[in-house]
PDB file of N, CA and C in Angstrom:
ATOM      1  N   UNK A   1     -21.598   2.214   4.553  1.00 36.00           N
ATOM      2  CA  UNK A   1     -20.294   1.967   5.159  1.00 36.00           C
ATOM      3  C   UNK A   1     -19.361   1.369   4.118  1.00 36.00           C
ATOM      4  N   UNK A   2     -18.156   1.945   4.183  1.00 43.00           N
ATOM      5  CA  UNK A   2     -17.044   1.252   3.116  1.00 43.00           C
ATOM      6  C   UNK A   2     -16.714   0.235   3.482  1.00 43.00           C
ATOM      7  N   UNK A   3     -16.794  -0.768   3.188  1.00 45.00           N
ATOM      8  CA  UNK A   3     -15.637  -2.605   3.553  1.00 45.00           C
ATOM      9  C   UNK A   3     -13.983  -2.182   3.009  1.00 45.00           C
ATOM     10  N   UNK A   4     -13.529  -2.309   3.881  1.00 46.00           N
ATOM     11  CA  UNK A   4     -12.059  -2.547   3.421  1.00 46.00           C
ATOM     12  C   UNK A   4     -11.615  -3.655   3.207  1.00 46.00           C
ATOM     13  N   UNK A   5     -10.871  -4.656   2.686  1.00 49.00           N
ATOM     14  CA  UNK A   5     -10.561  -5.572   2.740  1.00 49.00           C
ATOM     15  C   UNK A   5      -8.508  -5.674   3.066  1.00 49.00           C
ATOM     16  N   UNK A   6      -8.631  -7.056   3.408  1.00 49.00           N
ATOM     17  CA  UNK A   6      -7.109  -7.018   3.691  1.00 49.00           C
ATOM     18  C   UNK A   6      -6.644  -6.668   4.998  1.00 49.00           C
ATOM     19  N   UNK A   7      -7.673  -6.757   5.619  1.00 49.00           N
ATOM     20  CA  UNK A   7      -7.532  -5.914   7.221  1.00 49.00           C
ATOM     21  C   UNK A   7      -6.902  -5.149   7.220  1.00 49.00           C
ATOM     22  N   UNK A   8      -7.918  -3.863   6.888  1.00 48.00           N
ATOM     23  CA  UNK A   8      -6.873  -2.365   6.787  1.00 48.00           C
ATOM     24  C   UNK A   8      -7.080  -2.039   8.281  1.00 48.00           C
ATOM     25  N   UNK A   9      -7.508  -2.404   8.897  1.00 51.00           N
ATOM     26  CA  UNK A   9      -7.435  -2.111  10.725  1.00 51.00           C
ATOM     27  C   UNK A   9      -7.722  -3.014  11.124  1.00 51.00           C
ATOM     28  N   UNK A  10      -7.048  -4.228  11.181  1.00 52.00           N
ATOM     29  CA  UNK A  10      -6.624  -4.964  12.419  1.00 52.00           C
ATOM     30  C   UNK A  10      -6.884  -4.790  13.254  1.00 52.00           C
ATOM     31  N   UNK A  11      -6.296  -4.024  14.265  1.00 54.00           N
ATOM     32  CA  UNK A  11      -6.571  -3.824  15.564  1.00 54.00           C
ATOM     33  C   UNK A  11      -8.190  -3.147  15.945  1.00 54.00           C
ATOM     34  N   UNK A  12      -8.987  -2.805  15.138  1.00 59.00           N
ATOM     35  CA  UNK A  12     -10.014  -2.141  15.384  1.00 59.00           C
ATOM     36  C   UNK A  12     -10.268  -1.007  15.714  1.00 59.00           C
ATOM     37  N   UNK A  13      -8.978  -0.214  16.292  1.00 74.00           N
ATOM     38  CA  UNK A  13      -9.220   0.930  16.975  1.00 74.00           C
ATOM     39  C   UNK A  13      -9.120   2.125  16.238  1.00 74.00           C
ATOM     40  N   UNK A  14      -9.174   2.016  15.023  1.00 79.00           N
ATOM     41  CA  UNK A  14      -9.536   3.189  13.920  1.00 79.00           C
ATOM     42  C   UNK A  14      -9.916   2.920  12.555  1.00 79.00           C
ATOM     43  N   UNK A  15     -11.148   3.412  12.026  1.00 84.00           N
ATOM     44  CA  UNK A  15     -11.728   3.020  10.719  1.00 84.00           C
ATOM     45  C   UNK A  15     -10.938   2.920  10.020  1.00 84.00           C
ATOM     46  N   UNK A  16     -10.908   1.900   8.980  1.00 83.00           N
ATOM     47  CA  UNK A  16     -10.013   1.197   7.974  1.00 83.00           C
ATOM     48  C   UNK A  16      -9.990   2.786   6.861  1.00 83.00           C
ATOM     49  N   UNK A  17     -11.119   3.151   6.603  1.00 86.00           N
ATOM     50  CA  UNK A  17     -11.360   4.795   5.998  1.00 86.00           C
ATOM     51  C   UNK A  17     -10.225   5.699   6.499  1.00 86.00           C
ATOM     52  N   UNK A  18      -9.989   5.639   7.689  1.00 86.00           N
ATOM     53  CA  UNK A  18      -8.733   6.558   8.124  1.00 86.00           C
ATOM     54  C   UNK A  18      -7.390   6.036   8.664  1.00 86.00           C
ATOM     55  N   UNK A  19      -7.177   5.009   7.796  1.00 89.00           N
ATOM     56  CA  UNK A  19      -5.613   4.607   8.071  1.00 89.00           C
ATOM     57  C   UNK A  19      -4.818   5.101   7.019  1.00 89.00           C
ATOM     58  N   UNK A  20      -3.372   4.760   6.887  1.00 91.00           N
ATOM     59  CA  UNK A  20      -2.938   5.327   5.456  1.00 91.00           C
ATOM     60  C   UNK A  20      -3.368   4.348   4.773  1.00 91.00           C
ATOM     61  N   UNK A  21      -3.423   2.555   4.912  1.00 91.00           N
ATOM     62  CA  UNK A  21      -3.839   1.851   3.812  1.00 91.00           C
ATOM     63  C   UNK A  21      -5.394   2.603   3.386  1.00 91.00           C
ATOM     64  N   UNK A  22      -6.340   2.728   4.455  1.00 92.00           N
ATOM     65  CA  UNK A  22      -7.439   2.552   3.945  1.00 92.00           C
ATOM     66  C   UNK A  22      -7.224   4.510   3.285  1.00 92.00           C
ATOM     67  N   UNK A  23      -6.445   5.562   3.125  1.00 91.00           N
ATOM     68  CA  UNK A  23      -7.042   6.126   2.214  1.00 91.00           C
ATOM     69  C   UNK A  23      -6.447   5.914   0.871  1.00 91.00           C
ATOM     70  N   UNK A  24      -4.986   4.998   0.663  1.00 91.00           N
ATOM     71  CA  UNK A  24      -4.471   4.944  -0.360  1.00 91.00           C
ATOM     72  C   UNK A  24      -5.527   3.859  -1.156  1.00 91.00           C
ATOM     73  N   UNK A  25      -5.994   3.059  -0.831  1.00 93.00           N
ATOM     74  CA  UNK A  25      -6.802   2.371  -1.396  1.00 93.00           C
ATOM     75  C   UNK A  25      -8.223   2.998  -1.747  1.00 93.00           C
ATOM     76  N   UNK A  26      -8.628   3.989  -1.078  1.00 93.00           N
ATOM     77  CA  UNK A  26      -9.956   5.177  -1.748  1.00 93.00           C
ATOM     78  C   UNK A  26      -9.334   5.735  -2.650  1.00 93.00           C
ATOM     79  N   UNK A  27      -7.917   6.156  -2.634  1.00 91.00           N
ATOM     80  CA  UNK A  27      -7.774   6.986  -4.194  1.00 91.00           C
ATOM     81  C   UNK A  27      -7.311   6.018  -5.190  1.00 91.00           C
ATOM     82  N   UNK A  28      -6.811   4.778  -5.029  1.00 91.00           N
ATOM     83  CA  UNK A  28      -6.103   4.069  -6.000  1.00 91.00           C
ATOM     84  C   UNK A  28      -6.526   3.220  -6.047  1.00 91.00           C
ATOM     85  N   UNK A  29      -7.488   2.243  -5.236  1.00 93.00           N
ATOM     86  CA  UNK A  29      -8.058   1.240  -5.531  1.00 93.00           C
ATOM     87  C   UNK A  29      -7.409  -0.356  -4.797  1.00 93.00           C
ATOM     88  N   UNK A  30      -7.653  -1.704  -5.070  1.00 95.00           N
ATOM     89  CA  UNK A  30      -7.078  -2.372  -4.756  1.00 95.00           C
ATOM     90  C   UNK A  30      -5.684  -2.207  -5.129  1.00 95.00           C
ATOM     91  N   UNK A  31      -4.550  -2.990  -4.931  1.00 96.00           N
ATOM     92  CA  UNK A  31      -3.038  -3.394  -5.232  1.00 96.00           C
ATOM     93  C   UNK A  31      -3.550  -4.377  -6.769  1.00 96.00           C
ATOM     94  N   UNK A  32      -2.522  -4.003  -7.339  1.00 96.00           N
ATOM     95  CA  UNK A  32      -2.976  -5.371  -8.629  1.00 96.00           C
ATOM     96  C   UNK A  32      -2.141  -6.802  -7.596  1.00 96.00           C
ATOM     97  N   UNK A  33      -1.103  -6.484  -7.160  1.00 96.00           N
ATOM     98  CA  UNK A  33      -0.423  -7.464  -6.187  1.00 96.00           C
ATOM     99  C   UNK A  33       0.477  -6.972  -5.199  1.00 96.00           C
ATOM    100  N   UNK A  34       0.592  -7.690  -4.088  1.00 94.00           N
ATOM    101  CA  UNK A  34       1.103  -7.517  -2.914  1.00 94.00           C
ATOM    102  C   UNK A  34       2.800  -7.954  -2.115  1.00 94.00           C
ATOM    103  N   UNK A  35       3.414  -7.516  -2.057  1.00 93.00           N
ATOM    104  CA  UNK A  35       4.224  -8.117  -0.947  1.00 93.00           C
ATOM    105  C   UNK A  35       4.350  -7.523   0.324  1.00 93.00           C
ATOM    106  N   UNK A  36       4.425  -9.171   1.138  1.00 92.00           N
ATOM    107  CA  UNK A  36       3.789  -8.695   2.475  1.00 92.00           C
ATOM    108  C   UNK A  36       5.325  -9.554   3.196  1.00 92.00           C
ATOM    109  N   UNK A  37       5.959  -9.003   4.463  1.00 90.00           N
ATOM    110  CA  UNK A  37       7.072  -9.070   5.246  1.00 90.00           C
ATOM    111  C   UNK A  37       6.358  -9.247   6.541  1.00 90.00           C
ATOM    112  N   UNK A  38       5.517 -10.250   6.860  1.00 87.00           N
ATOM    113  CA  UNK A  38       4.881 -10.028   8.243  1.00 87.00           C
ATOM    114  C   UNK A  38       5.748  -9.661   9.356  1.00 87.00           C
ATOM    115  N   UNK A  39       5.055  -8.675  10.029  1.00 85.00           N
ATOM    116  CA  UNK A  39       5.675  -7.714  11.039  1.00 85.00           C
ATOM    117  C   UNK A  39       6.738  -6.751  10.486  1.00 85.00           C
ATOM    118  N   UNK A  40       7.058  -6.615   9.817  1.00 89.00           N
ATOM    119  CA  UNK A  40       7.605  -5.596   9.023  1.00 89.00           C
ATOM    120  C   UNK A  40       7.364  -4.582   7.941  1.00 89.00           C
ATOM    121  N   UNK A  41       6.939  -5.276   7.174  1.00 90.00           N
ATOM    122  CA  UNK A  41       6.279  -3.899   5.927  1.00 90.00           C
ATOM    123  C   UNK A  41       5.468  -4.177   5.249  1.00 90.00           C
ATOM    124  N   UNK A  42       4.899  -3.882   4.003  1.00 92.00           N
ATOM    125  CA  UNK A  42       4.220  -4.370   2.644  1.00 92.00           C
ATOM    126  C   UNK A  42       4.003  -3.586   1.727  1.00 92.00           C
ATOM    127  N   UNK A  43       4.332  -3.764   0.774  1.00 93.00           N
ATOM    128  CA  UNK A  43       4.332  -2.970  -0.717  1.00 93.00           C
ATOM    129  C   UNK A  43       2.802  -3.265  -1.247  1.00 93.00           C
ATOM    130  N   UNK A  44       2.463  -2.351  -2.016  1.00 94.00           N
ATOM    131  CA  UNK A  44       1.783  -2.481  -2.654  1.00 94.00           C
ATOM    132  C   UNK A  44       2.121  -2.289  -4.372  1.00 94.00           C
ATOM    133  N   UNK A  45       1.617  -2.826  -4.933  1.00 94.00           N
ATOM    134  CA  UNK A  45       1.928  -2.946  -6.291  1.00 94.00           C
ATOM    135  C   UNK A  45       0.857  -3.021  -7.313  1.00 94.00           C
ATOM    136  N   UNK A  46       0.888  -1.390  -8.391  1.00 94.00           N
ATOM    137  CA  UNK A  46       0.267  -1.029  -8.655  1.00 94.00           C
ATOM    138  C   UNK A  46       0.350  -1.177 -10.545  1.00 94.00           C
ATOM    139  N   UNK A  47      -0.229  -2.020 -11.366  1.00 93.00           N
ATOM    140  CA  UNK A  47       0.062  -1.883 -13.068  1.00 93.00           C
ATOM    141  C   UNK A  47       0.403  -0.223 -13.399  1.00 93.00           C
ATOM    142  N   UNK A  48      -0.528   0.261 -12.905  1.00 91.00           N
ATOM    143  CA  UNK A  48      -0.812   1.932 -13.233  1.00 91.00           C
ATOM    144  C   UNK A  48      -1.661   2.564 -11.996  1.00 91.00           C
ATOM    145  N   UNK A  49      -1.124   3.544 -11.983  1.00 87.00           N
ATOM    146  CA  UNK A  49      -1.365   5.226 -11.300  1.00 87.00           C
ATOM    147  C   UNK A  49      -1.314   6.330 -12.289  1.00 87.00           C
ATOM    148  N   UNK A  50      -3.192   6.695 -11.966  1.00 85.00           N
ATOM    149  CA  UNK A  50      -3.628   7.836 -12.968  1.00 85.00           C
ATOM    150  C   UNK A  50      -2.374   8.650 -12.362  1.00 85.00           C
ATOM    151  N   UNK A  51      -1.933  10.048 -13.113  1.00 83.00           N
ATOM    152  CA  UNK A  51      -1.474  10.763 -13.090  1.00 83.00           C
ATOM    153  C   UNK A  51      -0.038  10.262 -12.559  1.00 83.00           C
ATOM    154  N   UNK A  52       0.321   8.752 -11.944  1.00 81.00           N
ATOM    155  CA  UNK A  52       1.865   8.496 -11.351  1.00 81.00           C
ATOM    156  C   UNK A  52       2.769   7.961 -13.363  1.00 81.00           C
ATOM    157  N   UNK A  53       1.645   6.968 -13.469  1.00 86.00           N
ATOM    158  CA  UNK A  53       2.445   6.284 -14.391  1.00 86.00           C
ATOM    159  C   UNK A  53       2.322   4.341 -14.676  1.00 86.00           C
ATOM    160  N   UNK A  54       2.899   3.811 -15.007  1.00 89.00           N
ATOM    161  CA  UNK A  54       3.260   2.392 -15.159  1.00 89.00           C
ATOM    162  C   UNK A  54       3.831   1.786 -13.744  1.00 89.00           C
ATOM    163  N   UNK A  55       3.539   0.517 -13.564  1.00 90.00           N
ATOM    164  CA  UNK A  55       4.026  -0.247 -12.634  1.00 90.00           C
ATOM    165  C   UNK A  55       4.989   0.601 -11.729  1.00 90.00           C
ATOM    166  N   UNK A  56       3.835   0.820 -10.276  1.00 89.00           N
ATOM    167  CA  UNK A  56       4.378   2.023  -9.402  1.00 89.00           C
ATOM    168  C   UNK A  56       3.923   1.110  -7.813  1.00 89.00           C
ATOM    169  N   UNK A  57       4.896   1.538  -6.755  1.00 90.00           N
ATOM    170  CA  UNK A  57       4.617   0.953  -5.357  1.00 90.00           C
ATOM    171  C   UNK A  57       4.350   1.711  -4.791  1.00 90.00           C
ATOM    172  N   UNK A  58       3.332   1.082  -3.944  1.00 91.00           N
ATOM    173  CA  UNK A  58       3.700   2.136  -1.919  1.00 91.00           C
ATOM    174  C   UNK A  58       3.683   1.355  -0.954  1.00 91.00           C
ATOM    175  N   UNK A  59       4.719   1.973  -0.469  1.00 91.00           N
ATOM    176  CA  UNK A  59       4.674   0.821   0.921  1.00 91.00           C
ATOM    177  C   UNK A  59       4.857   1.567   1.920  1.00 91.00           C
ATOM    178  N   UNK A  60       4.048   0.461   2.918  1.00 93.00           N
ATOM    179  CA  UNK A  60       3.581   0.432   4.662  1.00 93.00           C
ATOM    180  C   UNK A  60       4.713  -0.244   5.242  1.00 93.00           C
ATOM    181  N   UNK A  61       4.804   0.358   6.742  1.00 91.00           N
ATOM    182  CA  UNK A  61       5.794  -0.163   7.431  1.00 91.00           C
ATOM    183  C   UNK A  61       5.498  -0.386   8.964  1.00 91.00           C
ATOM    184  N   UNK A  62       5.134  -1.435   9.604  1.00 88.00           N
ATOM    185  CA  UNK A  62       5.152  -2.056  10.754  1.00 88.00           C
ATOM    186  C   UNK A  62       5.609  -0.620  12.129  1.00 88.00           C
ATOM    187  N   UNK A  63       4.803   0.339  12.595  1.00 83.00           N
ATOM    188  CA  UNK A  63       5.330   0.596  13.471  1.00 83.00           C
ATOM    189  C   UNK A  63       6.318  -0.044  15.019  1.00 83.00           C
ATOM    190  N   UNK A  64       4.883  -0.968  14.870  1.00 79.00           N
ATOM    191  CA  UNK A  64       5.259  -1.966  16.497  1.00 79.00           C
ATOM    192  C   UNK A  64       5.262  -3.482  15.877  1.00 79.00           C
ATOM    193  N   UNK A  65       4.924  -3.919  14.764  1.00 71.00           N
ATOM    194  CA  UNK A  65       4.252  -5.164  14.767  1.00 71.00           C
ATOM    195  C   UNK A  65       2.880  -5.576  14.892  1.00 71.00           C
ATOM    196  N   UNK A  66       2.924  -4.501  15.592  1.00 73.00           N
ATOM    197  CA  UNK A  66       0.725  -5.051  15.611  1.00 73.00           C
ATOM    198  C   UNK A  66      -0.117  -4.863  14.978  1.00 73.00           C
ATOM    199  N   UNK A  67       0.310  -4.395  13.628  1.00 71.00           N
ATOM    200  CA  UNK A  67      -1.027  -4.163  12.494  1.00 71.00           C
ATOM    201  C   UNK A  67      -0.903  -2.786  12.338  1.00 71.00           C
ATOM    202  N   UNK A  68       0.194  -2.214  12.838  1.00 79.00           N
ATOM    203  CA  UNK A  68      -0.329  -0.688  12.881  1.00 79.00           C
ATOM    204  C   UNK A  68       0.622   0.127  11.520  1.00 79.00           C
ATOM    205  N   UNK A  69       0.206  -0.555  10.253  1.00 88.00           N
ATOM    206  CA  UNK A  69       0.706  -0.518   9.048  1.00 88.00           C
ATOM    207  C   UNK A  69       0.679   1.220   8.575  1.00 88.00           C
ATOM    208  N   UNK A  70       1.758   2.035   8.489  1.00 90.00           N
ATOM    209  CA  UNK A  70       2.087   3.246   7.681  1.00 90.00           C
ATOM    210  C   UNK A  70       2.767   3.347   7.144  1.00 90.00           C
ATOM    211  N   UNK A  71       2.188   4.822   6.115  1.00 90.00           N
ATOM    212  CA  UNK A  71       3.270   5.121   4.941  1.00 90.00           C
ATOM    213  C   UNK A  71       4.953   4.988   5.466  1.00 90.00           C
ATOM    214  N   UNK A  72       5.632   4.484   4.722  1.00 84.00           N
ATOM    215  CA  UNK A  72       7.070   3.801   4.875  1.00 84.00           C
ATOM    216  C   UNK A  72       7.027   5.661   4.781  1.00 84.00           C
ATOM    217  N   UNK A  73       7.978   6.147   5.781  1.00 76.00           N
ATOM    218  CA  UNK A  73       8.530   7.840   5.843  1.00 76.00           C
ATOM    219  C   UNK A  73      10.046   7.546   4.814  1.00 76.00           C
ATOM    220  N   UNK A  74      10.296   8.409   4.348  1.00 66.00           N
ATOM    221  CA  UNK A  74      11.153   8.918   3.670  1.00 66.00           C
ATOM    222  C   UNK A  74      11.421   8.476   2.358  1.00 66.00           C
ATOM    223  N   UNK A  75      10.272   7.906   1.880  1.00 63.00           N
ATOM    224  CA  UNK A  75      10.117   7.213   0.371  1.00 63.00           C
ATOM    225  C   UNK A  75       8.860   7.783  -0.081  1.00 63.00           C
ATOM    226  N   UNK A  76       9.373   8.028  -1.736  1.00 62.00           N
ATOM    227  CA  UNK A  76       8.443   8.977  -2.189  1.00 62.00           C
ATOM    228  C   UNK A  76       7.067   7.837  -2.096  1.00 62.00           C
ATOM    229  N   UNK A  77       5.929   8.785  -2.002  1.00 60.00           N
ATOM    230  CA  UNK A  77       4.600   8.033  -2.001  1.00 60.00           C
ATOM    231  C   UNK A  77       4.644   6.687  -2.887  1.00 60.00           C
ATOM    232  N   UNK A  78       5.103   6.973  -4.167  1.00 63.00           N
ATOM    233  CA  UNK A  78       4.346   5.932  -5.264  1.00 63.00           C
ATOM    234  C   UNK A  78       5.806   6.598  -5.848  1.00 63.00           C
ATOM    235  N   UNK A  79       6.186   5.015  -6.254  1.00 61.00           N
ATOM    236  CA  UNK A  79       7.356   4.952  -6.880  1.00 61.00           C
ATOM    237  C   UNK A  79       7.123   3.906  -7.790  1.00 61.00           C
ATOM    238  N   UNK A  80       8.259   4.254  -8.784  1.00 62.00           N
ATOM    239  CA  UNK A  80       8.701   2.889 -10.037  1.00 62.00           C
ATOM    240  C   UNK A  80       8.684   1.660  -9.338  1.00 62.00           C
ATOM    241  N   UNK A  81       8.091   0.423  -9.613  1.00 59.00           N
ATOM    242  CA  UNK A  81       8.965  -0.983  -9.329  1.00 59.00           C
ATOM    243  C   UNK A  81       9.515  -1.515 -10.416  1.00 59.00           C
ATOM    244  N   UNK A  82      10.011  -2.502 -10.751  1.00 60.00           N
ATOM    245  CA  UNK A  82      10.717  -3.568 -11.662  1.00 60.00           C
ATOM    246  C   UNK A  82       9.514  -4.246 -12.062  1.00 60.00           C
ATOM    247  N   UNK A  83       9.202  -4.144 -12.811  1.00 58.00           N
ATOM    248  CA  UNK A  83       8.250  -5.342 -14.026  1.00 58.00           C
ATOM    249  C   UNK A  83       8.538  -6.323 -13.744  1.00 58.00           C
ATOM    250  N   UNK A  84       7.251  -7.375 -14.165  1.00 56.00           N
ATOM    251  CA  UNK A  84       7.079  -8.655 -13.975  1.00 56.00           C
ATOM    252  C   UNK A  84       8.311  -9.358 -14.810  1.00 56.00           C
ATOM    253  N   UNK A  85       8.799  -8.667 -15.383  1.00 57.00           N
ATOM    254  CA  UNK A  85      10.731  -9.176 -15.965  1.00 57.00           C
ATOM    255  C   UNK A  85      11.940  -8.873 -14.869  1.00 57.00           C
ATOM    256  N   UNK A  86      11.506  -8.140 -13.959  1.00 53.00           N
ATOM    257  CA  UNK A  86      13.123  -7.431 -13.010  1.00 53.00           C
ATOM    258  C   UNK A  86      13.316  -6.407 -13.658  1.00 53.00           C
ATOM    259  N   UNK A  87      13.018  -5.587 -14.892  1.00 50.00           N
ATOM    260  CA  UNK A  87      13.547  -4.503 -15.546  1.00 50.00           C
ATOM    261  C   UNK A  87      13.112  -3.041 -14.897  1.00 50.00           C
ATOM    262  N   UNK A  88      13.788  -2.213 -14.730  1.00 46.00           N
ATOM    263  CA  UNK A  88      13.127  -0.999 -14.050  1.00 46.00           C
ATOM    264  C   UNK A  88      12.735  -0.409 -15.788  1.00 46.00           C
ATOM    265  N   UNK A  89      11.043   0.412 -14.844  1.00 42.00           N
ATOM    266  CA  UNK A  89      10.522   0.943 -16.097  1.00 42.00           C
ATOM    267  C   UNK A  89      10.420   2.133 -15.863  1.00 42.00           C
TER     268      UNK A  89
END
């Protein structure tokens, strides 16, 4: 059985394996770091993505509030963030 960590299902009612966190985290691994907007969204934040690039995000977005964390719609999967300076890279 896979452990997810980070409560990729909260609510229990679907394997952490089949949420969007829990498959972005089978192909990419942990977040190097996080921001989290409770009840609203959370980025993930990535040093590197084979084949994306350098310091890249994805973020989840609060359907209801209750844990029921998905891909943010209309933002590309994995995007640029700003470096640990603010600089876009």
């Amino acid at each position: 059985m896979l452990s997810m960590p980070m409560g990729i299902s909260p609510l229990g009612e679907v394997p952490g394996w089949q949420t969007d966190r829990g498959h972005i985290y089978i192909l990419y691994g942990p977040p190097d770091a996080l921001e989290v907007y409770p009840h609203v969204a959370e980025t993930w934040l990535y040093r590197h993505v084979e084949g994306v690039g350098e310091n890249a995000t994805i973020s989840f977005v609060h359907r209801t509030g209750q844990g029921d964390l998905r891909l943010s719609p209309g933002i590309p999967l994995v995007q640029k963030w700003p470096g640990p300076e603010g600089k876009q890279r």
